[in-house]
PDB file of C-alpha atoms in Angstrom:
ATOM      1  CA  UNK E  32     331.683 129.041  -1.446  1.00 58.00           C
ATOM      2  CA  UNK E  33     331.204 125.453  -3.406  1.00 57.00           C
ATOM      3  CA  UNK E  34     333.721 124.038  -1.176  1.00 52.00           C
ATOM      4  CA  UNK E  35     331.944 125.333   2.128  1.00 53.00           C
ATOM      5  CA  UNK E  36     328.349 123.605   0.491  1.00 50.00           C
ATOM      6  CA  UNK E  37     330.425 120.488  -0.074  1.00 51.00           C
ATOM      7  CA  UNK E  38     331.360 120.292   3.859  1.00 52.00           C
ATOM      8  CA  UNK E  39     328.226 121.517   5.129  1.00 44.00           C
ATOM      9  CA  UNK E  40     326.581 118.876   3.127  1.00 45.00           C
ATOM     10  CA  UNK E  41     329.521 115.744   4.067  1.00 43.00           C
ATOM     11  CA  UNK E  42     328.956 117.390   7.800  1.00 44.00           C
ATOM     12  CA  UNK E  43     325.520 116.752   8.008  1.00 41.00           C
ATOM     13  CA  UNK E  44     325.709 113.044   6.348  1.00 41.00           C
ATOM     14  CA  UNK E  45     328.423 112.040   9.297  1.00 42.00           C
ATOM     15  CA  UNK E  46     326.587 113.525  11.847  1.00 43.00           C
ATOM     16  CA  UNK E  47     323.181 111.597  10.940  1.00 44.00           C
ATOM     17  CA  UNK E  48     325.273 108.497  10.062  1.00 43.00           C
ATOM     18  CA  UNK E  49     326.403 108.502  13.476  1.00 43.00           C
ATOM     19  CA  UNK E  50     323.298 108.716  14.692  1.00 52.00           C
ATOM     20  CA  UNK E  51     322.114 105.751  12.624  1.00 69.00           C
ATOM     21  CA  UNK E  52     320.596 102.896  14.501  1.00 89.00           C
ATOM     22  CA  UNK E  53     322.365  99.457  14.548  1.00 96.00           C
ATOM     23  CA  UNK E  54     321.911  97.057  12.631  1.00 97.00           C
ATOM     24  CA  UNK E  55     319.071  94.703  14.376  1.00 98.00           C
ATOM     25  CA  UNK E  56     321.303  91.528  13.355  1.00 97.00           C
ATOM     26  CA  UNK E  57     324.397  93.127  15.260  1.00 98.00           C
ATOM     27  CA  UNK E  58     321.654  93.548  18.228  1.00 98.00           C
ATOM     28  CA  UNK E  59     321.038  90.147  17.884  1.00 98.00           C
ATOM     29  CA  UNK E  60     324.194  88.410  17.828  1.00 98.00           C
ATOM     30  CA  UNK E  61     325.326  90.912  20.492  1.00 98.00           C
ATOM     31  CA  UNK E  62     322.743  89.531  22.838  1.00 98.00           C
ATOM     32  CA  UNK E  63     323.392  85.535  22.085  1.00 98.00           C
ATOM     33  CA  UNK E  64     326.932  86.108  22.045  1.00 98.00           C
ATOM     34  CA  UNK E  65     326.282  87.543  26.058  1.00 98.00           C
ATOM     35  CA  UNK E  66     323.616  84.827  26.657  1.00 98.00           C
ATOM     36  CA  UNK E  67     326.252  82.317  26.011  1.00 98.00           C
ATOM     37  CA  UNK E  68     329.055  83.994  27.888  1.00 98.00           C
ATOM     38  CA  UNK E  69     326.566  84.195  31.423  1.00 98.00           C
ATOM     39  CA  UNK E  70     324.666  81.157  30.293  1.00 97.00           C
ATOM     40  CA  UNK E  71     320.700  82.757  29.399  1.00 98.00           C
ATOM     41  CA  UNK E  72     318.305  82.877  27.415  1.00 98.00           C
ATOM     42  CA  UNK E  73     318.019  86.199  24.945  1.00 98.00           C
ATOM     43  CA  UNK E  74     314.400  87.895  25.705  1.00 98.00           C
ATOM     44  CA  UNK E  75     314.119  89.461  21.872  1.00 98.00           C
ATOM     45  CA  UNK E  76     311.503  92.046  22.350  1.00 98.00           C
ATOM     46  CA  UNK E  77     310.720  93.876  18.949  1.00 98.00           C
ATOM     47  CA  UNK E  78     308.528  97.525  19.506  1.00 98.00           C
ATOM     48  CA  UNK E  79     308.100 100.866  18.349  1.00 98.00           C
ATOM     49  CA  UNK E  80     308.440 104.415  19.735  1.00 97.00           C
ATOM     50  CA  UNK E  81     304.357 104.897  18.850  1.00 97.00           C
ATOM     51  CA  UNK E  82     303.354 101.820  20.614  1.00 98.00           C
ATOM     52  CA  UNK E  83     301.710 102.054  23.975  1.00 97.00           C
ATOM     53  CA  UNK E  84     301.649  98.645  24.570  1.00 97.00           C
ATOM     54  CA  UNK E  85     305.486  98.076  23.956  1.00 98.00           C
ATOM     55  CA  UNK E  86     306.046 101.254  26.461  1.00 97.00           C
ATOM     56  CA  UNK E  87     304.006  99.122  29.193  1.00 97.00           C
ATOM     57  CA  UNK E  88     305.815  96.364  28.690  1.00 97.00           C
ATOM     58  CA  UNK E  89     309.315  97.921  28.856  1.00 98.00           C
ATOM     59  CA  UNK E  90     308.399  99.619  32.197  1.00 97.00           C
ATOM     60  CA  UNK E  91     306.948  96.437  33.564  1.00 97.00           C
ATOM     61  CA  UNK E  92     309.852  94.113  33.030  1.00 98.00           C
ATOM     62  CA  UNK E  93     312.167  97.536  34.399  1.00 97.00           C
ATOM     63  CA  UNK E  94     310.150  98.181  37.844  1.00 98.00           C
ATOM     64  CA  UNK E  95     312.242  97.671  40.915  1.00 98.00           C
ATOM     65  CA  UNK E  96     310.754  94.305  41.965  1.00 97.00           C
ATOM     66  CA  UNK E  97     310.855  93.022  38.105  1.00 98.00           C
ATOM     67  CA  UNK E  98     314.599  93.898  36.739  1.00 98.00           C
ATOM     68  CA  UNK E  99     316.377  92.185  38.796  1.00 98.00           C
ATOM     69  CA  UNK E 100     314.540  88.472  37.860  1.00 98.00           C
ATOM     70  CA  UNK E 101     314.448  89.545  34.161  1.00 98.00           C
ATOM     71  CA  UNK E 102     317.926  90.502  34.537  1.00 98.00           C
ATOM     72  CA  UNK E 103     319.060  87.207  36.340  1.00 97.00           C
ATOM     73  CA  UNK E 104     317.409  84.987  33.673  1.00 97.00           C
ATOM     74  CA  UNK E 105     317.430  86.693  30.486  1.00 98.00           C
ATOM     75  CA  UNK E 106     319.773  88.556  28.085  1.00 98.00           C
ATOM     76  CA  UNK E 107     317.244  90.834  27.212  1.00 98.00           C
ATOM     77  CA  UNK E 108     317.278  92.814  23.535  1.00 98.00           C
ATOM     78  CA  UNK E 109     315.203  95.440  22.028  1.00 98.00           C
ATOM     79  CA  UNK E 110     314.688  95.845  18.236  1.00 98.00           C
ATOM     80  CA  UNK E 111     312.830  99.174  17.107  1.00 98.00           C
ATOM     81  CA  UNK E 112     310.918  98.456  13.774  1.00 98.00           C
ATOM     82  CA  UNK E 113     307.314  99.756  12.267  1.00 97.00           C
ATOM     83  CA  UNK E 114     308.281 103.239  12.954  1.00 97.00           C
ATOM     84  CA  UNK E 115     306.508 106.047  10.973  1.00 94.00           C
ATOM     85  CA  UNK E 116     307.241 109.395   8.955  1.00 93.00           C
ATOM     86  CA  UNK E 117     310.395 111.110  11.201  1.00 93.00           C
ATOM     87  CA  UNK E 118     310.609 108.626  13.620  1.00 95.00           C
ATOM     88  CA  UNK E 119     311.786 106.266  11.169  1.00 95.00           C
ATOM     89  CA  UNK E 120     315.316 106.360  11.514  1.00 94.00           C
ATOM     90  CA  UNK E 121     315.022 104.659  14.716  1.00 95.00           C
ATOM     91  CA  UNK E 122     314.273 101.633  13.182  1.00 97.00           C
ATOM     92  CA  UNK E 123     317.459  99.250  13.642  1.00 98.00           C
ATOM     93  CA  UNK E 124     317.849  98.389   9.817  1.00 97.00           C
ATOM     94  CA  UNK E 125     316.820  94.568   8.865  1.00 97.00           C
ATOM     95  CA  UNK E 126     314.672  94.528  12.319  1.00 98.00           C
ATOM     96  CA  UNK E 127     311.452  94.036  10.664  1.00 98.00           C
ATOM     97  CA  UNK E 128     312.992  91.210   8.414  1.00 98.00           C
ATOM     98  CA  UNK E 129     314.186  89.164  11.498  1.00 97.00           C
ATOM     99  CA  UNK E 130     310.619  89.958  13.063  1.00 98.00           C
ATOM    100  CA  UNK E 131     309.006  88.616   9.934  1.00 97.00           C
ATOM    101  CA  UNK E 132     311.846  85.698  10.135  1.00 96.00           C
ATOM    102  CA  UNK E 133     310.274  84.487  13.287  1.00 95.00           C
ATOM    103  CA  UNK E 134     306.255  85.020  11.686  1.00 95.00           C
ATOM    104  CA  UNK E 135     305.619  88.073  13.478  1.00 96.00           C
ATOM    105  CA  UNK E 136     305.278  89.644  10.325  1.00 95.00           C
ATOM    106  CA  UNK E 137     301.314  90.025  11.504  1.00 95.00           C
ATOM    107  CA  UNK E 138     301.622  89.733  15.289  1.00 97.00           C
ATOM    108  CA  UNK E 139     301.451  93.521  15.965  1.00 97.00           C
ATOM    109  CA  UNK E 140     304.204  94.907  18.658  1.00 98.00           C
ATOM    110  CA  UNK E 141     305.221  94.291  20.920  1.00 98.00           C
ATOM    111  CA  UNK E 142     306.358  91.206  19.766  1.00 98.00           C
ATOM    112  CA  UNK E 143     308.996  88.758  21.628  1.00 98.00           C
ATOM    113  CA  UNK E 144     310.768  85.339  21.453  1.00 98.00           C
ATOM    114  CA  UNK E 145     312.989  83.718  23.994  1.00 98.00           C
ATOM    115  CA  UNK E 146     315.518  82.544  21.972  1.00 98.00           C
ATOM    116  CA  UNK E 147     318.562  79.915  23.641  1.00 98.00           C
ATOM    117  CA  UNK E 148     322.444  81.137  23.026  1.00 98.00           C
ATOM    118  CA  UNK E 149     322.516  79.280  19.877  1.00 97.00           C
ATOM    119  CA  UNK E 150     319.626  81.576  18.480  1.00 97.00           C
ATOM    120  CA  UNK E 151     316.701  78.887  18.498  1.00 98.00           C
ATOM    121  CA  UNK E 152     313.362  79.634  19.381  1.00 98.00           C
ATOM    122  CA  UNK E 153     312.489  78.442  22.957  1.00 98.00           C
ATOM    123  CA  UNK E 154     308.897  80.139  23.146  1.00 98.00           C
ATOM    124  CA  UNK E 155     307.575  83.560  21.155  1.00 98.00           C
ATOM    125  CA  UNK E 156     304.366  85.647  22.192  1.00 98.00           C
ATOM    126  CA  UNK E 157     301.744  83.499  20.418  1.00 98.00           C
ATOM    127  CA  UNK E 158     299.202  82.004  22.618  1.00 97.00           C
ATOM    128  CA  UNK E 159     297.444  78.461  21.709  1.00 96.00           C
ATOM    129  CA  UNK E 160     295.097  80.364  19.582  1.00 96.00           C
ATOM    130  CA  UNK E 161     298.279  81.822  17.378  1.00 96.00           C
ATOM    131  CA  UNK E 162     297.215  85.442  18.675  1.00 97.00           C
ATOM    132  CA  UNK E 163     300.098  87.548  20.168  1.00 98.00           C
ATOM    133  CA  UNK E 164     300.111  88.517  23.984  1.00 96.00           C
ATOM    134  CA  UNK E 165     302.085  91.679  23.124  1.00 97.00           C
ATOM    135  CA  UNK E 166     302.201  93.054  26.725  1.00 97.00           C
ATOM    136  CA  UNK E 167     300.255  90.431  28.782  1.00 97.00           C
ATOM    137  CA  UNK E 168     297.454  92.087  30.554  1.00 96.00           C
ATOM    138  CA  UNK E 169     294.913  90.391  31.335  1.00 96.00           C
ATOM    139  CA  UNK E 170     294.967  87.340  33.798  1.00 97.00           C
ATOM    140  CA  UNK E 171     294.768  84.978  31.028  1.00 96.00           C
ATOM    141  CA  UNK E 172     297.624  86.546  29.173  1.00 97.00           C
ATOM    142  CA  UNK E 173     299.635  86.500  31.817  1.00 98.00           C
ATOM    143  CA  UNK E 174     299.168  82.973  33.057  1.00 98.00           C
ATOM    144  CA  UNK E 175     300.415  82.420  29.197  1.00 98.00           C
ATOM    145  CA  UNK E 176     303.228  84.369  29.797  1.00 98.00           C
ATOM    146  CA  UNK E 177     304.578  82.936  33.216  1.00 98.00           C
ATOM    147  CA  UNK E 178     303.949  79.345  31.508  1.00 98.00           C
ATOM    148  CA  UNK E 179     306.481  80.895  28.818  1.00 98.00           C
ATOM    149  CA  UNK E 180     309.048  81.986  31.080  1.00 98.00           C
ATOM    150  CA  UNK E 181     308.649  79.235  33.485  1.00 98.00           C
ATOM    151  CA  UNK E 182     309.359  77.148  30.657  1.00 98.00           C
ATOM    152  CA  UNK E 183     312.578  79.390  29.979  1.00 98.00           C
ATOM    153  CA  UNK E 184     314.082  80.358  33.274  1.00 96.00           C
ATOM    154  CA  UNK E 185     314.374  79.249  36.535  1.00 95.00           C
ATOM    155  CA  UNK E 186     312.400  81.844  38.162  1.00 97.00           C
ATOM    156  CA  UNK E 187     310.884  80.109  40.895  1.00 97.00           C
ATOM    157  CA  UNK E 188     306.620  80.283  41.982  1.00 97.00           C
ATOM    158  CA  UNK E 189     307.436  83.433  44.115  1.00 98.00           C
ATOM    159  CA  UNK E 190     309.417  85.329  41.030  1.00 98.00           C
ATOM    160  CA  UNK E 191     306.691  84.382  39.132  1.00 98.00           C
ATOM    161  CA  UNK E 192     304.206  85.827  41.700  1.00 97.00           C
ATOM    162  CA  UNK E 193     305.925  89.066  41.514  1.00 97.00           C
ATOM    163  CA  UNK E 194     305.812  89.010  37.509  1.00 98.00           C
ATOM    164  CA  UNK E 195     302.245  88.302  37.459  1.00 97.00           C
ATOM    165  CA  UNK E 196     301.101  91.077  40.371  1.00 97.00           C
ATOM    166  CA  UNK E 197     302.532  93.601  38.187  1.00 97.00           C
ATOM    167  CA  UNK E 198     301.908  92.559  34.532  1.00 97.00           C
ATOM    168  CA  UNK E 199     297.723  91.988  35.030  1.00 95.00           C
ATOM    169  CA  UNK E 200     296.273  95.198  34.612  1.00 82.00           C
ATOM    170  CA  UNK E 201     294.347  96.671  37.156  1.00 68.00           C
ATOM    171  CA  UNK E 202     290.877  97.760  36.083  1.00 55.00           C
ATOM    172  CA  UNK E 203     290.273 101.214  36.900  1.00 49.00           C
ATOM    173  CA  UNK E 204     286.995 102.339  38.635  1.00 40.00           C
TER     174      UNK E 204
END
């Protein structure tokens, strides 16, 4: 009977530690390490299961007409940090230190950089005013936002076009 508690319990740890989330450095380097190799940027997009805003932004950048120029001009990478009570151990472990690395510590989520291969910050989600887009919404934000990834990427006035139709947020009547 002691030995049967002993597996039960050594069952249970490997089957939650496989489970575990990676490490947000591994993320990291994964995505630079790729950037490099095909010669982008790394899009390092930190959210959270809870957040609404982070959910918009994911299925923005993954519509049909927006994928494939995100996916042409970005390694992009998601980090999962500020989660609460069960949801926790989605958090990839040492996420929220890199976010607070890059002074996000603050920003709210989502919360992004463009970093170049060599991991150096080539724009984050801070407007002039040091207040973080998150998901752009509003036709200010987004006009931010292209400027970022103009800055960034080659996407060209018509790619941008398409990024900006679907990121401003319609108002609803």
């Amino acid at each position: 009977m002691k030995y049967s508690k002993i597996i039960l319990v050594l069952t249970v740890l490997l089957f939650q530690f496989s489970f575990a989330q990676e490490k947000a450095d591994v993320v990291l380097n994964k995505a630079l390490t790729e950037a490099k190799k095909e010669n982008k940027n790394v899009l390092l997009v930190f959210h959270a299961s809870w957040c609404q805003w982070c959910k918009l932004m994911e299925k923005n950048m993954n519509l049909p007409e927006t994928k494939p120029l995100f996916d042409k001009n970005y390694v992009t990478a998601y980090v999962d940090v500020q989660e609460r009570g069960e949801k926790k151990a989605l958090e990839n472990p040492g996420g929220q230190e890199i976010m607070n690395k890059y002074k996000g510590e603050n920003a709210g989520l989502p919360f992004w950089l463009v970093l170049n291969p060599k991991g150096e910050v080539l724009a984050d989600s801070f407007n002039d005013k040091g207040e973080n887009l998150g998901s752009p919404a509003t036709p200010e934000e987004v006009d931010v936002f292209l400027a970022k990834l103009e800055k960034t990427t080659k996407l060209n006035k018509q790619e941008l076009a398409v990024i900006q139709k679907v990121f401003v947020k319609k108002k609803t009547q």
